[in-house]
Coordinates of C-alpha atoms in Angstrom, one line a residue:
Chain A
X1 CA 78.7 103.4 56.6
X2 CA 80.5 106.5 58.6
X3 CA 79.7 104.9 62.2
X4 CA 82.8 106.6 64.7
X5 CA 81.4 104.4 67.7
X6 CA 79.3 104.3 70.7
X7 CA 78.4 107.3 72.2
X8 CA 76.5 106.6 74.8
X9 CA 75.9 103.7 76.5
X10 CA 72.3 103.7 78.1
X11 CA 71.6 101.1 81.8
X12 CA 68.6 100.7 83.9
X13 CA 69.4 99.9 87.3
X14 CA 68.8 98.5 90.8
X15 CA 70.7 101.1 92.4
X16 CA 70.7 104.6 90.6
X17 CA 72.8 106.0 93.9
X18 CA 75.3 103.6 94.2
X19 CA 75.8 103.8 89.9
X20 CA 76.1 107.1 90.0
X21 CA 78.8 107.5 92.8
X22 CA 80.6 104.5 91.0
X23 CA 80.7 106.8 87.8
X24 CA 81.8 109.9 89.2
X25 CA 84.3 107.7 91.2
X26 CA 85.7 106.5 88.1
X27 CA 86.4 109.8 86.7
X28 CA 83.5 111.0 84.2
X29 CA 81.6 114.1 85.2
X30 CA 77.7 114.7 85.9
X31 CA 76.4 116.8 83.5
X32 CA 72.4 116.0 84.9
X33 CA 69.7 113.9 83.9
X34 CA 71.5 110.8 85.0
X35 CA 74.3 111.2 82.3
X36 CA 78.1 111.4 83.1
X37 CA 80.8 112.3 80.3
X38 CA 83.7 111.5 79.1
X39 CA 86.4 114.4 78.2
X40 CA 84.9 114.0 74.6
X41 CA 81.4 114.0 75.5
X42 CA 81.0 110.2 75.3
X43 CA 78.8 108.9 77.9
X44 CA 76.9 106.6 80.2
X45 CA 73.6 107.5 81.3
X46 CA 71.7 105.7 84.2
X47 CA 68.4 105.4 85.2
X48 CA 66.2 103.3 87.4
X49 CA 65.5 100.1 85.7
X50 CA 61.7 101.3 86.4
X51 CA 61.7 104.1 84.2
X52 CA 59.2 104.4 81.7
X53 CA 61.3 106.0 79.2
X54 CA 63.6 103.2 78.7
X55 CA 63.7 100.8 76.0
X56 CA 62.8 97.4 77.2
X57 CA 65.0 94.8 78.6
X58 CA 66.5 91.7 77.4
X59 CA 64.9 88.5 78.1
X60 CA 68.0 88.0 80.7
X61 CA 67.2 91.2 82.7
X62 CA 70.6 92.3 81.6
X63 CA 70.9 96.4 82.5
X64 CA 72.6 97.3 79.7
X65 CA 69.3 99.0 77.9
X66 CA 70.5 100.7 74.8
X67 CA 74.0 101.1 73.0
X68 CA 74.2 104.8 71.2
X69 CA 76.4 105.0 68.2
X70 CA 77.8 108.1 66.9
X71 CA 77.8 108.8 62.9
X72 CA 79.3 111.0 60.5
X73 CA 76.7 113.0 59.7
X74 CA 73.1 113.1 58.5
X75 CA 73.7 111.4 55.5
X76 CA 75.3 108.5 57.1
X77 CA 72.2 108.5 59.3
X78 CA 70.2 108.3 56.3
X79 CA 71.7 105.6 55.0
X80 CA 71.7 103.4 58.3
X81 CA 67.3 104.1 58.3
X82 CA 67.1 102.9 54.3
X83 CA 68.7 99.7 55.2
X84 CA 67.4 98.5 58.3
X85 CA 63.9 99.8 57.5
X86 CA 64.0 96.7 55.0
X87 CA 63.4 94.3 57.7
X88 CA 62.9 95.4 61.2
X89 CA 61.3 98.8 62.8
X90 CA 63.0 101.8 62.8
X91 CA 61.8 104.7 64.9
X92 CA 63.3 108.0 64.9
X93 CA 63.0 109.6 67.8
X94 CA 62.5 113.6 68.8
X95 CA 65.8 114.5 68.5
X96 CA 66.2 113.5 65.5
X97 CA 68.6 109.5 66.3
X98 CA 67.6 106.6 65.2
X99 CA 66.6 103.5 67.6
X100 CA 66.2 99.9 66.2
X101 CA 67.5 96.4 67.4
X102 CA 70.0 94.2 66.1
X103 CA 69.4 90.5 65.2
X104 CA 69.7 89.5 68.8
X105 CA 67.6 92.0 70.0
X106 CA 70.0 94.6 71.7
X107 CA 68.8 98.2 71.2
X108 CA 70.7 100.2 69.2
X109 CA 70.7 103.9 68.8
X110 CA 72.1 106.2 66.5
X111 CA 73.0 109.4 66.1
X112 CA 75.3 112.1 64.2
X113 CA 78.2 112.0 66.8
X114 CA 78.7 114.3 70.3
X115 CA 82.3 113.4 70.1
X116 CA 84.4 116.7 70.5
X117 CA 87.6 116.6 68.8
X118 CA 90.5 116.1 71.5
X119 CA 93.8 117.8 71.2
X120 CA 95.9 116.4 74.2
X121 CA 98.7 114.3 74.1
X122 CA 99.3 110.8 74.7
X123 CA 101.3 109.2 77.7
X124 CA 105.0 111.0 77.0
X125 CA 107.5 108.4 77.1
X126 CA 111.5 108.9 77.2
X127 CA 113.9 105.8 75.6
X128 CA 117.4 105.6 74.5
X129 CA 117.7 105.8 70.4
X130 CA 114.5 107.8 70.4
X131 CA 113.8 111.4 70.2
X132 CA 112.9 112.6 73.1
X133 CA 109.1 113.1 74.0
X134 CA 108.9 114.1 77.0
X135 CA 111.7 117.0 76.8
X136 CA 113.8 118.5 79.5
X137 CA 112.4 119.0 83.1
X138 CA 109.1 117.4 82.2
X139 CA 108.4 115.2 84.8
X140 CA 106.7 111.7 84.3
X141 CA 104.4 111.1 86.8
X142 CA 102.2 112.5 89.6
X143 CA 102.6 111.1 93.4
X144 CA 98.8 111.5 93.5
X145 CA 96.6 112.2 90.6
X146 CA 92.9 111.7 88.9
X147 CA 93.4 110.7 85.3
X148 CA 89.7 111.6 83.2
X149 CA 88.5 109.0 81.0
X150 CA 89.1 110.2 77.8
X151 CA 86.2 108.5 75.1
X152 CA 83.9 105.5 75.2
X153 CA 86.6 102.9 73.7
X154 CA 84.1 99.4 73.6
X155 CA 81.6 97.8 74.9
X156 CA 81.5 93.8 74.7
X157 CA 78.6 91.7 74.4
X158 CA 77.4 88.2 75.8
X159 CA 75.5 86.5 72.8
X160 CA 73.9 83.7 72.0
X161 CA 75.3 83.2 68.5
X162 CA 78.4 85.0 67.3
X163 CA 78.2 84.4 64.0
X164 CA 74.7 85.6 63.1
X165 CA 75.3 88.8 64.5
X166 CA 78.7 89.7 63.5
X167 CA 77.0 88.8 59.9
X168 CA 74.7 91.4 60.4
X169 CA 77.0 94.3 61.7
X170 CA 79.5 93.4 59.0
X171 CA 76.6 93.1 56.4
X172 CA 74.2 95.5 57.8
X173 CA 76.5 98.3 59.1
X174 CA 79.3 98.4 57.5
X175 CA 81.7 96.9 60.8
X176 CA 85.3 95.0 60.0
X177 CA 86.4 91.8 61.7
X178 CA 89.6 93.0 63.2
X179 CA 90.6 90.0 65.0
X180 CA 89.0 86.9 66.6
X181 CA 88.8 83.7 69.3
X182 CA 87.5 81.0 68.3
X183 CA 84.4 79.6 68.7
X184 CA 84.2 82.2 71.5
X185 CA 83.8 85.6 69.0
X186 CA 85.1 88.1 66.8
X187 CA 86.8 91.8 67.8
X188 CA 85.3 94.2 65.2
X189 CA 85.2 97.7 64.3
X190 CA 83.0 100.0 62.2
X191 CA 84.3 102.2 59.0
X192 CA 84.8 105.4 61.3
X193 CA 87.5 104.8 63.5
X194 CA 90.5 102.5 62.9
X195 CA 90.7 101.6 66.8
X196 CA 90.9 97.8 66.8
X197 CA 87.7 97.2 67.8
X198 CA 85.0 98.7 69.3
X199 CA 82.6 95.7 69.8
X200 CA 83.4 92.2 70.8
X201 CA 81.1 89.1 71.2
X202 CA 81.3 86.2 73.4
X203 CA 79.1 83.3 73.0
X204 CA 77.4 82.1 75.8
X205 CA 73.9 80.3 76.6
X206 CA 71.0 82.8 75.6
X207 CA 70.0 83.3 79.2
X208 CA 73.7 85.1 79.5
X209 CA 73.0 87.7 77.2
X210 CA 73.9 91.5 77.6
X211 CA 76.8 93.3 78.8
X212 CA 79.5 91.5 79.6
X213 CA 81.8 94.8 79.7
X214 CA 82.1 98.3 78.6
X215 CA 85.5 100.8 79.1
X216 CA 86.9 104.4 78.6
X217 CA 90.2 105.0 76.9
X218 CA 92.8 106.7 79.0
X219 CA 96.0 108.4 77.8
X220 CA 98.7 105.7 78.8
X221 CA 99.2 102.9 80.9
X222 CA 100.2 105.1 84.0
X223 CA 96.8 106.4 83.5
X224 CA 95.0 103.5 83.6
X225 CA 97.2 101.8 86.8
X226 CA 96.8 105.8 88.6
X227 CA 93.0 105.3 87.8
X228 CA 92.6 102.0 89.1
X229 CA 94.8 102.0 92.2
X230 CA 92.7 105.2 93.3
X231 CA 89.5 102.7 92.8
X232 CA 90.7 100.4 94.6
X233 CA 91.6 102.9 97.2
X234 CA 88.2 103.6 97.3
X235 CA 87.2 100.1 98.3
X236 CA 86.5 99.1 94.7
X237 CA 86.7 95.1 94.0
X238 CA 89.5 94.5 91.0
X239 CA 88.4 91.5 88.8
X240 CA 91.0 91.5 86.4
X241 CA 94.4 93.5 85.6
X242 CA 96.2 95.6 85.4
X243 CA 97.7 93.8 82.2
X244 CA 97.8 94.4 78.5
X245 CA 95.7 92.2 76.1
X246 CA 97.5 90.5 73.1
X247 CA 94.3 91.6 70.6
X248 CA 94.1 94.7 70.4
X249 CA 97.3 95.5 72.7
X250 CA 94.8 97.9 74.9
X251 CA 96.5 97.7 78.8
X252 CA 93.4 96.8 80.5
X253 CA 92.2 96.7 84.9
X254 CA 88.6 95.3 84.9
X255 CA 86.3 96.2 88.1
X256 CA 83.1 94.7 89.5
X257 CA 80.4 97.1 89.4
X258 CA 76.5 97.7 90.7
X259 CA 75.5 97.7 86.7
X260 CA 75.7 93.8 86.4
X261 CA 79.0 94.3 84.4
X262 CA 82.5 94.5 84.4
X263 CA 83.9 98.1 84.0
X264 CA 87.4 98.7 82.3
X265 CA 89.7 101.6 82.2
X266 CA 92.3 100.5 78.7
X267 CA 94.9 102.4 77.1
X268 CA 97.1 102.2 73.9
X269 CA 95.1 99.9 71.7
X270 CA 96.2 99.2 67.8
X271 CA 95.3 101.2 64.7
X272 CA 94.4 99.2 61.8
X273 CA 93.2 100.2 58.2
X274 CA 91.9 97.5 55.4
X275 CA 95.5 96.5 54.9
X276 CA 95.0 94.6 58.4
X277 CA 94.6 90.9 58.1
X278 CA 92.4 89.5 60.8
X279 CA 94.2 86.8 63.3
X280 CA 92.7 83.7 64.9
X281 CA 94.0 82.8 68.4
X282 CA 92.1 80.0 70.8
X283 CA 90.9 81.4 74.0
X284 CA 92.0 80.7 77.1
X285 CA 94.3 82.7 79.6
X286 CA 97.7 82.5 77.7
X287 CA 95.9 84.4 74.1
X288 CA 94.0 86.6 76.3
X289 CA 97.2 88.6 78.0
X290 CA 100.8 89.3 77.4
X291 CA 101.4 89.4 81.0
X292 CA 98.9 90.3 84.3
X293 CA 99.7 91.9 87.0
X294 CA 97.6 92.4 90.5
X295 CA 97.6 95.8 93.1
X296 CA 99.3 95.4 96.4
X297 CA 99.5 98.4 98.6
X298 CA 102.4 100.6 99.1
X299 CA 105.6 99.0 99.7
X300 CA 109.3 99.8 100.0
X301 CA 112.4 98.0 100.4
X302 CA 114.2 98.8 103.5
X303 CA 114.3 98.5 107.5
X304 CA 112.1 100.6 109.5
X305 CA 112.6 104.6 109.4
X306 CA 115.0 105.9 111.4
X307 CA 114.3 107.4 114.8
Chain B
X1 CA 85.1 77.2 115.0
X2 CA 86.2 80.4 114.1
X3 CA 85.0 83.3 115.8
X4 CA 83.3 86.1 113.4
X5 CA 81.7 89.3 114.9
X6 CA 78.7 89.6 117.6
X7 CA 75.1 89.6 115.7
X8 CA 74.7 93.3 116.2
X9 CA 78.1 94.2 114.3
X10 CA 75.5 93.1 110.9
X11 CA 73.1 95.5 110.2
X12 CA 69.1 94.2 109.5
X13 CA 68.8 93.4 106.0
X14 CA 72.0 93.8 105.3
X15 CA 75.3 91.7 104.6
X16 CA 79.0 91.8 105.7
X17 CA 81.7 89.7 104.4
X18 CA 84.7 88.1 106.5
X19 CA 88.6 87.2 106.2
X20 CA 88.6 84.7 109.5
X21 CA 91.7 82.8 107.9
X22 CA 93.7 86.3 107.3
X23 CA 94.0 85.6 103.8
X24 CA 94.4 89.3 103.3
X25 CA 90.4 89.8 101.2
X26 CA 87.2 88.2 102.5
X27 CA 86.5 84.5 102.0
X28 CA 82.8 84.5 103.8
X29 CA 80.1 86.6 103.9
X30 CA 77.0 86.9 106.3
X31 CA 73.3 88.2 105.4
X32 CA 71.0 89.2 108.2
X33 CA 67.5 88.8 107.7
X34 CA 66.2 89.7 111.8
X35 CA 67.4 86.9 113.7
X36 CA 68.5 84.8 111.2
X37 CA 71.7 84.6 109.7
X38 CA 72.7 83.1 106.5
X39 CA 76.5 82.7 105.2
X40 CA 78.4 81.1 102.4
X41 CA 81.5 81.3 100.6
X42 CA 82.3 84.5 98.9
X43 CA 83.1 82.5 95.9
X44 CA 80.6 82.7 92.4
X45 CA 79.9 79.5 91.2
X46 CA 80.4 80.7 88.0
X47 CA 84.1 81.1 87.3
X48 CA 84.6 79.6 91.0
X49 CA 87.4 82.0 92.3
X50 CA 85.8 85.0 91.9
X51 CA 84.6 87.0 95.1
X52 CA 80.6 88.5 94.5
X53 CA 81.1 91.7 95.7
X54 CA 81.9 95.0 93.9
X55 CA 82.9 97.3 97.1
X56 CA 83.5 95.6 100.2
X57 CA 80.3 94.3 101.6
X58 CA 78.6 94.8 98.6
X59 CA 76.9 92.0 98.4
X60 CA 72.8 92.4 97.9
X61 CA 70.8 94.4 95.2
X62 CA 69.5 97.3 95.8
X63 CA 66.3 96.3 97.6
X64 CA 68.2 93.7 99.7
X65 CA 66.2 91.0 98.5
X66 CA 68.9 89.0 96.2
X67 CA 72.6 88.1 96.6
X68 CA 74.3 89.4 93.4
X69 CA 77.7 88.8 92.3
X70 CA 78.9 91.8 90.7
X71 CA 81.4 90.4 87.6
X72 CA 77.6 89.6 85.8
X73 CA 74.9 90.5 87.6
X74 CA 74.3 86.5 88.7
X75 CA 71.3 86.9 91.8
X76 CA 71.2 84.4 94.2
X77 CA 68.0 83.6 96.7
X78 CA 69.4 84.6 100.5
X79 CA 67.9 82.0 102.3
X80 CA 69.2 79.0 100.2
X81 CA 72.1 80.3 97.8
X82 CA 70.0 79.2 94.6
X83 CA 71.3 81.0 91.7
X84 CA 68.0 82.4 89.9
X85 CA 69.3 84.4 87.3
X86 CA 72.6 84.7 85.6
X87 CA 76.0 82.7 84.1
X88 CA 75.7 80.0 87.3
X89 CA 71.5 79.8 86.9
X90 CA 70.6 77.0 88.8
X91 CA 74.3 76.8 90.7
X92 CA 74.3 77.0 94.3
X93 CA 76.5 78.8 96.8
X94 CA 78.3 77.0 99.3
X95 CA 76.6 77.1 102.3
X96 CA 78.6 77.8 105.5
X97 CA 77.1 76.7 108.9
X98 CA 76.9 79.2 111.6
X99 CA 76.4 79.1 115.6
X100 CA 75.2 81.8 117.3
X101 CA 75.9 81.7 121.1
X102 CA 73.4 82.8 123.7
X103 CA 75.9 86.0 124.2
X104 CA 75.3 87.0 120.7
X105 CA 79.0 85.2 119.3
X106 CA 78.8 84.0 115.9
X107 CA 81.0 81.6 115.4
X108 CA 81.7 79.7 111.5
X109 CA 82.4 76.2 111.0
X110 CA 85.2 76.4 108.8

């Protein structure tokens, strides 16, 4: 099945004020309605955890309300109704997407995609031995600048049992174990994209269950470091990063955040195709980074400035 | 004893945290409820080194009726530390004591 990846990602909140200055904050715009985009149109919208017109919550009260994925085309969307019509409810809503739940009872949506095709290039680097990309009197980097999230990369999942539900995405939708820890959860992907994944589960008890984190991709790893420094100039709380994962290689800085969740900015994560073998690594700290690093303000070498 | 603020520096119903030991990010917080003041360790007794808030002082929901650590969305009851909800259910914050002078000086027992 043609599913590209989440489109949207839908929470209902404590505090719709506070989410949606966090949002613009970290760099998507308001288009209205609660919703706030991504350059390619992926999104997060917010609401009040109140509002009628949400799907229900989990058991857990998790705010993570609905996941949106974006399809092919119409056919595709076809395709996803015929086979998960044999066993569970599907409604199709008024414009046309599809909402059901998967087998742990997160509500999924789907629809033929938003995403806009992106023409923009990737972090230009220059290195001995290669050609160079960046070309003459092109300069690297900004003193100050506001790098835009580019497209929803992933969003990660507390479950209460891994294996059941990456059986049924595999099964069900079509998605590719890319990677995995053990006992914790697998890193997978659906036939649309070859980014290494765009769903991950960790296992937890049941009363754990919902988001445990969901991120934008940004161009490079200046990007993502320029991005989180100015959220952390903002008086935003790191919780993890910067680094760069070993799965995956995606540079990652995690923040705290008013939705109950961790929120990521990443960068440069692996390609695969079906010529990919999936890997098994333990969990723990040393499989879960290649290095980590942590912001300290502005610093420089030197006695104090001259009179 | 370590001195922290006067009572009036925290807002009704709200929360402030503290860095009384200079250890360059907050390491306590406070939560005013009228008179009375309630503090722990800004510490989540879920991965135990992780501070609650996500923006400095940010440590209550929306209504100002929990404590909520912002890494998962754990609450916390304000008057006891009692973890309702979340990774740490039925953890417990650790409970700082408090004196508040007849001037209005809270102080921390560290």
């Amino acid at each position: 099945m043609n599913i590209i990846g989440p489109d949207t990602l839908v929470f209902g909140v404590d505090d719709v004020d506070a989410c949606e200055e966090y949002l613009k904050d970290y760099g998507l715009e308001s288009v209205g309605d609660g919703q706030f985009i991504a350059l390619d149109g992926t999104s997060v919208i917010v609401a009040h955890k109140d509002d009628p017109s949400l799907p229900e919550p989990l058991a857990s009260g998790s705010m993570l309300r609905k996941t949106i994925y974006g399809v092919a085309d119409q056919a595709t969307l076809d395709a996803i109704a015929a086979e998960l019509d044999k066993d569970r409810t599907v409604k199709v809503l008024d414009n046309g997407s599809l909402e059901a739940q998967d087998d742990a009872g997160f509500v999924l949506g789907f629809q033929v995609t938003i995403r806009k095709p992106l023409s923009m290039p990737a972090e230009q680097i220059n290195a001995p031995g290669a050609s160079s990309m960046r070309g003459f009197n092109s300069l690297g980097v900004e003193k100050l600048a506001t790098p835009k999230p580019r497209s929803l990369s992933h969003v990660v999942y507390f479950v209460p049992d891994f294996a059941k539900l990456e059986a049924f995405y595999s099964q069900r939708l079509g998605f590719v174990t890319t990677d995995r820890f053990s006992h914790v959860g697998p890193f997978m992907r659906p036939a649309g994209t070859h980014d290494h994944h765009t769903l991950f589960f960790i296992e937890t008890p049941p009363h754990m269950q919902g988001c445990e984190h969901f991120t934008f991709h940004m161009a490079g790893p200046t990007e993502v470091v320029q991005a989180g420094t100015n959220m952390v100039n903002k008086g935003y709380q790191s919780f993890w990063g910067p680094g760069r994962h070993i799965m995956g290689s995606n540079w990652f800085w995690y923040f705290k955040s008013p939705f109950g969740c961790h929120i990521e900015y990443d960068a440069d994560m692996d390609l695969h195709d079906e010529h990919w073998t999936a890997r098994e690594m333990l969990p723990g700290a040393d499989n879960s980074q290649t290095f980590l690093l942590e912001f300290r303000e502005k610093w420089a070498p030197g006695g104090p400035p001259q009179q | 004893m370590v001195l922290l603020c006067h009572i009036d520096d925290i807002p009704e119903g709200a929360a402030k945290g503290f860095d009384p030991l200079q250890e360059g990010r907050d390491s306590l917080f406070v939560v005013r409820q009228g008179a009375t003041l309630y503090a722990y360790r800004d510490l989540c007794p879920h991965y135990g080194e992780t501070a609650l808030p996500w923006r400095k002082d940010g440590y209550l929901d929306g209504a100002g009726q929990h404590i909520v650590c912002a890494s998962h969305g754990a609450r916390f009851e304000i008057d006891t530390g009692l973890c309702i909800s979340g990774p740490c259910r039925g953890q417990t914050l650790t409970g700082i004591t408090l004196e508040v002078t007849a001037t209005g000086q809270v102080l921390a027992h560290l």
